[in-house]
PDB file of C-alpha atoms in Angstrom:
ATOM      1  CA  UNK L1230      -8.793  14.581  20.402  1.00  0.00           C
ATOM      2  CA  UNK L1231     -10.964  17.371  19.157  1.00  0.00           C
ATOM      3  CA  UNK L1232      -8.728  20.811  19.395  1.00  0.00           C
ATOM      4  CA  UNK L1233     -11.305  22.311  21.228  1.00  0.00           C
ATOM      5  CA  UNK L1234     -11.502  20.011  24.069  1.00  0.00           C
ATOM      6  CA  UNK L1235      -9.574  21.521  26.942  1.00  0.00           C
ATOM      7  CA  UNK L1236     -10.494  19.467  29.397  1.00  0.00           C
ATOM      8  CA  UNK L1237      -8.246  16.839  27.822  1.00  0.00           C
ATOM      9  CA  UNK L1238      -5.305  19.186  26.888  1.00  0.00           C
ATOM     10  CA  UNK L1239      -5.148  20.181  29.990  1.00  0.00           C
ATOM     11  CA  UNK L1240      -5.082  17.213  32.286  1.00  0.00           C
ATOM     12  CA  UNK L1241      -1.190  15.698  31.735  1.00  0.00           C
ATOM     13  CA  UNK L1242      -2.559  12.662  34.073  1.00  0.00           C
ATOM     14  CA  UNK L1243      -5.163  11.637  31.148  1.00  0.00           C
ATOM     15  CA  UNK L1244      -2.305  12.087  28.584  1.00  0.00           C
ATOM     16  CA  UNK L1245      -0.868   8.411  29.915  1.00  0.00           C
ATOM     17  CA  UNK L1246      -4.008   6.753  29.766  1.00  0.00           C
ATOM     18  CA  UNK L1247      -5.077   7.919  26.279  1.00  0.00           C
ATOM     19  CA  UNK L1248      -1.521   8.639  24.141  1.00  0.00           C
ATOM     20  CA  UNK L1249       0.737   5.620  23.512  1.00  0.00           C
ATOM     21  CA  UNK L1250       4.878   6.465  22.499  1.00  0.00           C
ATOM     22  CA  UNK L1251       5.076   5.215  19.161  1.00  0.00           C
ATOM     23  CA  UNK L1252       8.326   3.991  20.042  1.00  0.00           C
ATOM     24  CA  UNK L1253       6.351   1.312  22.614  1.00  0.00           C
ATOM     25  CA  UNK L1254       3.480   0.432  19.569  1.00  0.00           C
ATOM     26  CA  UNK L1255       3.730  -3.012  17.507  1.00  0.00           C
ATOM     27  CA  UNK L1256       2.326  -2.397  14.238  1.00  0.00           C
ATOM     28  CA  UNK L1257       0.439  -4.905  12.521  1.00  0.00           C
ATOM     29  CA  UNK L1258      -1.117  -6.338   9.097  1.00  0.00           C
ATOM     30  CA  UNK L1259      -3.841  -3.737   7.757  1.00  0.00           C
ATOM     31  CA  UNK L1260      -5.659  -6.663   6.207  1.00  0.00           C
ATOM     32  CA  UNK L1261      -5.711 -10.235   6.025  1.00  0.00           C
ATOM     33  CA  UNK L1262      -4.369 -11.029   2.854  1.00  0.00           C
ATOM     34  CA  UNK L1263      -5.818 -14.315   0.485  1.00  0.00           C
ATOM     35  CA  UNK L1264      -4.701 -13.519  -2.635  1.00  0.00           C
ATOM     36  CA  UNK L1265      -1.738 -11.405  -3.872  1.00  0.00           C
ATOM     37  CA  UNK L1266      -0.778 -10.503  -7.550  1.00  0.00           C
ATOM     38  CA  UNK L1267       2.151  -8.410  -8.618  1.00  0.00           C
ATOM     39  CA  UNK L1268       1.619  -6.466 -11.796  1.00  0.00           C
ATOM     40  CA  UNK L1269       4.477  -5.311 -14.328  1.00  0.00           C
ATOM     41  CA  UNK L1270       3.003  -2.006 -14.779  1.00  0.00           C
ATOM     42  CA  UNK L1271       5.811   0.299 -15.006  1.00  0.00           C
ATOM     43  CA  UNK L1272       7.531   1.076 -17.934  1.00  0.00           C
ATOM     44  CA  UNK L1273      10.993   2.576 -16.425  1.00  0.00           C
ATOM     45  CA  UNK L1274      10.867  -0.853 -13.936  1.00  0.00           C
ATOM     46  CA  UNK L1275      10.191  -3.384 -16.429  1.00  0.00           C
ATOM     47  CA  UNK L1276      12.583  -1.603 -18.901  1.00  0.00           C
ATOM     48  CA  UNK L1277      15.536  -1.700 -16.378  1.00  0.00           C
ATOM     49  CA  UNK L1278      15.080  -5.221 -15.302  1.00  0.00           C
ATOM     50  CA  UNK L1279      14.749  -6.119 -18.775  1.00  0.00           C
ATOM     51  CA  UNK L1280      18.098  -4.890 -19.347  1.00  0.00           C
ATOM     52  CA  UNK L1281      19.697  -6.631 -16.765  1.00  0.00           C
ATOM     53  CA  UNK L1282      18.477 -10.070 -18.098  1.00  0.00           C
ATOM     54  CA  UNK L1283      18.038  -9.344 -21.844  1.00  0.00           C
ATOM     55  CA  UNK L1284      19.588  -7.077 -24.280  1.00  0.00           C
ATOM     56  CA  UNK L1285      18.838  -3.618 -23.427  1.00  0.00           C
ATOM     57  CA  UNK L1286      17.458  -3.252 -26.965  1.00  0.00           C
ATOM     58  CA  UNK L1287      14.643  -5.355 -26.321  1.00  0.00           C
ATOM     59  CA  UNK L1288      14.333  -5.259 -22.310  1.00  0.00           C
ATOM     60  CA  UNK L1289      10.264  -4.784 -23.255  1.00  0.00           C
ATOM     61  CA  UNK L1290       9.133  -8.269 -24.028  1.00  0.00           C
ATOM     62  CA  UNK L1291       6.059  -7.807 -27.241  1.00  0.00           C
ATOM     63  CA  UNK L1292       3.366  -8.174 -25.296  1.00  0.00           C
ATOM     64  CA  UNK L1293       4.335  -5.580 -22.347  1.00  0.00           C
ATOM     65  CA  UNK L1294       2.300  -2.575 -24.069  1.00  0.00           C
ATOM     66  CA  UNK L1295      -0.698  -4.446 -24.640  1.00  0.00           C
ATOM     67  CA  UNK L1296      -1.545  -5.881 -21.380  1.00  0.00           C
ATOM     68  CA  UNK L1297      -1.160  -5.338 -17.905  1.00  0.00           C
ATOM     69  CA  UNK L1298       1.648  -8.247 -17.264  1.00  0.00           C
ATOM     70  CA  UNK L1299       1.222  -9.791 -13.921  1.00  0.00           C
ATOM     71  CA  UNK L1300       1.952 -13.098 -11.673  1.00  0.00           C
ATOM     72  CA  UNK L1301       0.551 -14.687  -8.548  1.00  0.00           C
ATOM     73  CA  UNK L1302       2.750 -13.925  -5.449  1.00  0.00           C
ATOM     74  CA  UNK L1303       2.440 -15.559  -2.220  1.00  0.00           C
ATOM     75  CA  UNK L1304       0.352 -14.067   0.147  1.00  0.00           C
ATOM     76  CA  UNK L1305       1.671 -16.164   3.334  1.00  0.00           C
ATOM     77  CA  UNK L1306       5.086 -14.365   3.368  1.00  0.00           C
ATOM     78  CA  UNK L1307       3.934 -10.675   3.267  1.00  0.00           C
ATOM     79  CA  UNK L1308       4.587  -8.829   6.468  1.00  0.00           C
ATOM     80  CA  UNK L1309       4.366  -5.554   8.006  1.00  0.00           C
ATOM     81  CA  UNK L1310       6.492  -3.014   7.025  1.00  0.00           C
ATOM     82  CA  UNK L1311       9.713  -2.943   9.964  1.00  0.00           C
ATOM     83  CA  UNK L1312       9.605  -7.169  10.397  1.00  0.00           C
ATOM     84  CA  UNK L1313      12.949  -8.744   9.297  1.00  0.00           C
ATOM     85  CA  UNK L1314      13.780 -10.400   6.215  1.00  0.00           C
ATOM     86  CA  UNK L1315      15.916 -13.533   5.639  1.00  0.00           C
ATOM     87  CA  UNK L1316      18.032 -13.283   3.151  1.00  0.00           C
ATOM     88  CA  UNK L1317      17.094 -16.286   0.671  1.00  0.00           C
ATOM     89  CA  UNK L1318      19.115 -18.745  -0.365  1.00  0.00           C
ATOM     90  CA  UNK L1319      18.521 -20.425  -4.107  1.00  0.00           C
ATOM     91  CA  UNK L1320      19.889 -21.654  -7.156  1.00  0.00           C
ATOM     92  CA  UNK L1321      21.994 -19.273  -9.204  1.00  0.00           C
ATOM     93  CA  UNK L1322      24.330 -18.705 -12.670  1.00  0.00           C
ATOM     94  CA  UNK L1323      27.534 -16.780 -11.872  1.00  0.00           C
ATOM     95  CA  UNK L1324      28.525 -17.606 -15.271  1.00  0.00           C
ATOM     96  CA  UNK L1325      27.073 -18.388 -18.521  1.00  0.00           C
ATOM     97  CA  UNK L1326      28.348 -21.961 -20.206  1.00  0.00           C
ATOM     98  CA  UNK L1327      29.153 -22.834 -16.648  1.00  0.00           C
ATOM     99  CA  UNK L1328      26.948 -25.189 -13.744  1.00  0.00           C
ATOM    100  CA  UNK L1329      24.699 -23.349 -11.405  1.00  0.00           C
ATOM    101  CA  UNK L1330      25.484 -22.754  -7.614  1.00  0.00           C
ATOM    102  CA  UNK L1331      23.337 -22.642  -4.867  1.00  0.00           C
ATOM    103  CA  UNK L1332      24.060 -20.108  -2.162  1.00  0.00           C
ATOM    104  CA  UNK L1333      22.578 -16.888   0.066  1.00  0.00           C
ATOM    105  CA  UNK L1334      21.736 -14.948  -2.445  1.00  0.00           C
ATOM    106  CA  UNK L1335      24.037 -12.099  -3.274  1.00  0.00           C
ATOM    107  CA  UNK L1336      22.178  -9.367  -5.534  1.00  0.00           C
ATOM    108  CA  UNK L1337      19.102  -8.285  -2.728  1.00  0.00           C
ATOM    109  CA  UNK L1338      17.155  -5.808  -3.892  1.00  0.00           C
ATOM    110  CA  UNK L1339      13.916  -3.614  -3.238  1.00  0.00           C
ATOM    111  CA  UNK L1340      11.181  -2.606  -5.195  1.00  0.00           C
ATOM    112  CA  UNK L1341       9.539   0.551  -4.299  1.00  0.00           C
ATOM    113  CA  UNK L1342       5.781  -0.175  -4.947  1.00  0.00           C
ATOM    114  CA  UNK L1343       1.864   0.932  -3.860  1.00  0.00           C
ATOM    115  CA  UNK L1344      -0.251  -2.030  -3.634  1.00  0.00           C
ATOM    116  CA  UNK L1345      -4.283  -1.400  -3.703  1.00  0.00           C
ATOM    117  CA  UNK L1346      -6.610  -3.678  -1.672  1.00  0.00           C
ATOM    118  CA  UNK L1347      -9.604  -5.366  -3.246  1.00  0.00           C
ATOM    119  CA  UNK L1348     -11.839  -7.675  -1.867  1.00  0.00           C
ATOM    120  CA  UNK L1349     -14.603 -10.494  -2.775  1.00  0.00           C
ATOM    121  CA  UNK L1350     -15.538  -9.636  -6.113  1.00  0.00           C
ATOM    122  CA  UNK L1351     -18.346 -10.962  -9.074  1.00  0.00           C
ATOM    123  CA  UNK L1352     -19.316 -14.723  -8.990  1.00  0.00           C
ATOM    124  CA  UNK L1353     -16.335 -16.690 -11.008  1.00  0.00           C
ATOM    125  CA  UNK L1354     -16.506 -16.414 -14.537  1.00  0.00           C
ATOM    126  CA  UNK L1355     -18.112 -12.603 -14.147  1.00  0.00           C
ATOM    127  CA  UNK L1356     -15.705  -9.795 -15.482  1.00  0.00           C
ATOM    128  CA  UNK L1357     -15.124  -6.097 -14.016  1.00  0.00           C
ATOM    129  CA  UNK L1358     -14.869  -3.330 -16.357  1.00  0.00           C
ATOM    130  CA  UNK L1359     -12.537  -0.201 -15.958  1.00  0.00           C
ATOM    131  CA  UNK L1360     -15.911   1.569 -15.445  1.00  0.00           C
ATOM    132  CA  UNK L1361     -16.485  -0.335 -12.213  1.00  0.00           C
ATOM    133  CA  UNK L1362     -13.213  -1.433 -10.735  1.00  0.00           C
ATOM    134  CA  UNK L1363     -13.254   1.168  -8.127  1.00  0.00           C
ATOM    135  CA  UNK L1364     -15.857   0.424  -6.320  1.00  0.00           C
ATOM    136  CA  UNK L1365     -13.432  -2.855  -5.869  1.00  0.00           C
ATOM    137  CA  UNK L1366     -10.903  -1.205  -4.269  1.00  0.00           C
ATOM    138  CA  UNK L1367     -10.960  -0.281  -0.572  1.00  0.00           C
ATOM    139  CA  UNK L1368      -7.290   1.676  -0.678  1.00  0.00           C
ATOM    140  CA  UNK L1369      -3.360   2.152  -1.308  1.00  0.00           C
ATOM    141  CA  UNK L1370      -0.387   0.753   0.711  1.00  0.00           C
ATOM    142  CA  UNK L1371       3.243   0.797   0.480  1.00  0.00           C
ATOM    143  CA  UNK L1372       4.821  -2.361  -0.586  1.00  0.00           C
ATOM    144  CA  UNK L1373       8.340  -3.457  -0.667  1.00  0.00           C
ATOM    145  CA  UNK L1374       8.470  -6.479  -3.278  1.00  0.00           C
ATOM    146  CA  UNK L1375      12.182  -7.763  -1.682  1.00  0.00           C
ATOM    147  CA  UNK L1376      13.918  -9.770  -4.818  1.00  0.00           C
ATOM    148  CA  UNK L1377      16.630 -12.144  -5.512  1.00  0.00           C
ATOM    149  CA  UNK L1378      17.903 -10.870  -8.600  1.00  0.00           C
ATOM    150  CA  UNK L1379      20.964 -13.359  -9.248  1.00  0.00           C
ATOM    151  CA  UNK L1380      18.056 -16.248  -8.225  1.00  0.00           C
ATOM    152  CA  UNK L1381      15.693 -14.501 -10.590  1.00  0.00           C
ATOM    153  CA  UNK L1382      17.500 -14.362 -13.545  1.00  0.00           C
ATOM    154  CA  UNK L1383      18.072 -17.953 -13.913  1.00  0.00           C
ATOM    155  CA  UNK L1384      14.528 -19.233 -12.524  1.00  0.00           C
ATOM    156  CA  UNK L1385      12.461 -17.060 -14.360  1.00  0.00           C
ATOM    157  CA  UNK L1386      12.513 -18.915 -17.964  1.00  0.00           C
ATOM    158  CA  UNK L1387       9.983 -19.851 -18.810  1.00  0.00           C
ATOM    159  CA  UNK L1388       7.565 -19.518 -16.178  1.00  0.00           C
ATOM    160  CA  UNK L1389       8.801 -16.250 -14.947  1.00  0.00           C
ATOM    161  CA  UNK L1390       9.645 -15.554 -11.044  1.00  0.00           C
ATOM    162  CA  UNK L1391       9.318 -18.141  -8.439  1.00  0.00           C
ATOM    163  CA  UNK L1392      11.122 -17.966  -5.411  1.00  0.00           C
ATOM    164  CA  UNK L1393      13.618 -14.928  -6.133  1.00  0.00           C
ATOM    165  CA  UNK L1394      10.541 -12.843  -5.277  1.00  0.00           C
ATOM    166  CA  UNK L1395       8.025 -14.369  -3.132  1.00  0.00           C
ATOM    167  CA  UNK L1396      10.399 -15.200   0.109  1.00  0.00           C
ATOM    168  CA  UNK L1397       9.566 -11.684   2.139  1.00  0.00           C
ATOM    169  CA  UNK L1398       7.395  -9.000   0.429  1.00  0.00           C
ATOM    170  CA  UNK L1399       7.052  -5.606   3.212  1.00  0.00           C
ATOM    171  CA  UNK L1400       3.685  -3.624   3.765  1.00  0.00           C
ATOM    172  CA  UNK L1401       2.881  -0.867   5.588  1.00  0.00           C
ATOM    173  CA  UNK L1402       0.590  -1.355   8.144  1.00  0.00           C
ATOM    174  CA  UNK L1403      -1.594   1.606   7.768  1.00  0.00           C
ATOM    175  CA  UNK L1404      -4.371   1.623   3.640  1.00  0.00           C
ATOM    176  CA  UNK L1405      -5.121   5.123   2.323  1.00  0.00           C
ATOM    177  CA  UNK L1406      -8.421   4.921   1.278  1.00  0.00           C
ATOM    178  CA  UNK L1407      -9.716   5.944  -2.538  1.00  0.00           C
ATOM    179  CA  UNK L1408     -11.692   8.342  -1.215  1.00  0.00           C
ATOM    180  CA  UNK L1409      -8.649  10.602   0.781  1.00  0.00           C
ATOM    181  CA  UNK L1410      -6.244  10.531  -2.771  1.00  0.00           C
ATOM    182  CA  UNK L1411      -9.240  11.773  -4.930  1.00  0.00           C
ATOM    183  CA  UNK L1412      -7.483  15.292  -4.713  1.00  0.00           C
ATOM    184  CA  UNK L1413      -4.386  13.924  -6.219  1.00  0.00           C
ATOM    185  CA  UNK L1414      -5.791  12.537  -9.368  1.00  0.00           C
ATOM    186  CA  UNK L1415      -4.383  13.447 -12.771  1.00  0.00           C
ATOM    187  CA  UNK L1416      -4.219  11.800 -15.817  1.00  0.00           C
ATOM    188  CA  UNK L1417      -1.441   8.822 -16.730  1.00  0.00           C
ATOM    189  CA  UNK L1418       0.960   8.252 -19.526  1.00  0.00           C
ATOM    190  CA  UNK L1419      -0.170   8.443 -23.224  1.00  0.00           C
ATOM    191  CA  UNK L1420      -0.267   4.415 -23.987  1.00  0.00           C
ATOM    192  CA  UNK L1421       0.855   3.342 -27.498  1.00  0.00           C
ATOM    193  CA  UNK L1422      -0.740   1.521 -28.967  1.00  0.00           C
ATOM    194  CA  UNK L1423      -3.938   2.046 -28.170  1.00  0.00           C
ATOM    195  CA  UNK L1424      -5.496  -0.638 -25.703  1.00  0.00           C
ATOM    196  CA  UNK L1425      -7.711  -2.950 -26.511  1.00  0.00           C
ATOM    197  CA  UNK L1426     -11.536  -2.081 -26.189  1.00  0.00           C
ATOM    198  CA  UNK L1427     -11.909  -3.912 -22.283  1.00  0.00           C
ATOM    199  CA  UNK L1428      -8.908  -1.933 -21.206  1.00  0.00           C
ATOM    200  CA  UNK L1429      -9.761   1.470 -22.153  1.00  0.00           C
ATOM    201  CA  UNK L1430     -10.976   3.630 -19.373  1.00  0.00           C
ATOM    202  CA  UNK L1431     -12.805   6.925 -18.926  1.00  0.00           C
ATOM    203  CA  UNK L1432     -11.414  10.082 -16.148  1.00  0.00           C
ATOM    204  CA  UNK L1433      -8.169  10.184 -14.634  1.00  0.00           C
ATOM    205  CA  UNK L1434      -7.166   7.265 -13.009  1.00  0.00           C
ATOM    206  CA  UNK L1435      -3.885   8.004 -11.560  1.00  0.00           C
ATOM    207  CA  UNK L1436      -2.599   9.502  -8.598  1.00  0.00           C
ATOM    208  CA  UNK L1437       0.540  12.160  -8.218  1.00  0.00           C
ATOM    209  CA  UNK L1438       2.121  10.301  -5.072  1.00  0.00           C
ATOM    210  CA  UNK L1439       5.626  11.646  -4.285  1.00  0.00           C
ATOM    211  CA  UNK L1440       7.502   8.099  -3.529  1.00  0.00           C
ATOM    212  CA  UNK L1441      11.403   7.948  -1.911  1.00  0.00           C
ATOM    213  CA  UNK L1442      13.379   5.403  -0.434  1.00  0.00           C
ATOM    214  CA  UNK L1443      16.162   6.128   2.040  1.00  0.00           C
ATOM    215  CA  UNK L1444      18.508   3.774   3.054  1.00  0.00           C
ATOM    216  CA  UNK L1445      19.526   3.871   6.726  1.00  0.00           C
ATOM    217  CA  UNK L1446      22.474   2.600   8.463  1.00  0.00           C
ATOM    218  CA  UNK L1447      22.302   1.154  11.821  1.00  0.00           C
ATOM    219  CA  UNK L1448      24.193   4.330  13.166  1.00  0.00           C
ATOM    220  CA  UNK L1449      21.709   6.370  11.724  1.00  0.00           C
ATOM    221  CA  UNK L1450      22.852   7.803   8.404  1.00  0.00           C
ATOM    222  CA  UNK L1451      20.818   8.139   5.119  1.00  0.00           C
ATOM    223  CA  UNK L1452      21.070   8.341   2.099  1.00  0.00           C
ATOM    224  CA  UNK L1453      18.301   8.876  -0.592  1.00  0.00           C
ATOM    225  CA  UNK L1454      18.582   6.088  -3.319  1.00  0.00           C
ATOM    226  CA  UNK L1455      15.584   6.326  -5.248  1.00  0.00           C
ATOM    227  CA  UNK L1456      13.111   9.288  -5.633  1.00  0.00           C
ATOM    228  CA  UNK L1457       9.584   8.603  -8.365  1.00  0.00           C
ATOM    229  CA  UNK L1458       5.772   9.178  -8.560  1.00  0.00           C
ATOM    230  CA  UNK L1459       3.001   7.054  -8.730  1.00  0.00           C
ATOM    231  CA  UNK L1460       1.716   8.823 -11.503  1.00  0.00           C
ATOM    232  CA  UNK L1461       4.639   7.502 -13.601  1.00  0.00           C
ATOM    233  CA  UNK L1462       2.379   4.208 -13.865  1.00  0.00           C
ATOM    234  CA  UNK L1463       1.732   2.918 -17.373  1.00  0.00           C
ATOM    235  CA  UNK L1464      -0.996   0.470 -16.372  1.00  0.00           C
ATOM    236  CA  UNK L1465      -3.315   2.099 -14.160  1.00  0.00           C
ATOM    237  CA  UNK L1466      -5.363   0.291 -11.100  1.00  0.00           C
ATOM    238  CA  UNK L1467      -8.851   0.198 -13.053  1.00  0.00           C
ATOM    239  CA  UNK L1468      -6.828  -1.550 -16.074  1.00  0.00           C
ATOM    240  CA  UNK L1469      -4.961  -4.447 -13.973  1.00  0.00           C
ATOM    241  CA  UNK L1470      -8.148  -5.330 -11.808  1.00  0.00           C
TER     242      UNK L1470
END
């Protein structure tokens, strides 16, 4: 595939052998996932779901600004990016003072993430500092977080969210290494208060990642919903590992 190689540009009957129509291509997991955690990290996000299940005045729960929030997902139902997702069915509130129903769910919603990929780390017990946590991680994907909101917001107290969020969650199928984004890295939000000792971290850790979602209608119309940057990120990678 080197540009200079004419012999292969200019043999159409090696084309078929070597070139594939993505159209004919299955994609598939880029790794083989064990564990999966889903981190709170930023502030617009948890600030609007907040709102939607609390008063808006305090949608940020105290501890939010001093520690990466997070919650163990389940691994077994992530899938590549393009594989179909069932809409869940659950327990919901329609109404406060009145009995829950249960039914398909009828508030479906996305969550436009990056995920990062990390892999067998110290011996249990053993800690990683922010000074070290990238040699831990391999690369970025995308990562569609699919969530039940009207499920959600009546499963999540006290425990937080069960199966509102861990029936589908979409990956692309293709990890951006560490390595390729180190062009993009800037620094990330001022955080206030100041973070605890093990959480402070030295460089720029975050990335400036255009990010868009498009929704697209089976007859082929879209329309741009949701347009943000990675480098919007409170807590950075270095601080949730």
């Amino acid at each position: 595939f080197d540009s200079e190689n004419q012999e292969l540009q200019s043999k159409v009957e090696l084309h078929q052998e070597v070139l594939v129509p993505m159209g004919a291509i299955d994609l598939h997991m880029p790794v083989k996932v064990g564990d999966y955690t889903d981190f709170y990290s930023s502030e617009q996000h948890a600030t609007n779901v907040g709102s939607m299940f609390r008063d808006p005045k305090n949608a940020l729960l105290p501890n939010w600004k001093h520690i990466p929030v997070g919650y163990h997902g389940r691994a077994s139902s992530i899938v590549p990016s393009g594989v179909p997702i069932q809409r869940p069915k659950g327990q919901q509130l329609p109404k406060d003072g009145e009995p829950p129903i249960f039914g398909a769910c009828k508030l479906l919603d996305f969550e436009l993430e990056m995920a990062f990929v990390t892999f067998d780390g110290k011996p249990l017990g053993d800690s990683i500092s922010t000074a070290e946590a990238e040699d831990f991680i391999f690369g970025l994907v995308l990562f569609n977080d699919w969530s039940a909101r009207d499920i959600q917001k009546w499963e999540y107290v006290p425990l937080g969210p069960f199966l509102s969020k861990n029936f589908g969650s979409s990956i692309s199928p293709w990890v951006v290494s560490l390595d390729a984004l180190d062009p993009f890295r800037i620094s990330g939000p001022k955080q206030d208060p100041e973070p605890f000792p093990y959480l402070k971290y030295q460089g720029n850790k975050t990335y400036d990642i255009n990010l868009e979602v498009d929704i697209v209608t089976p007859g082929g119309m879209t329309q741009t919903v949701c347009k943000s940057n990675f480098k919007h990120m409170y807590w950075n990678m270095v601080q949730q590992l």
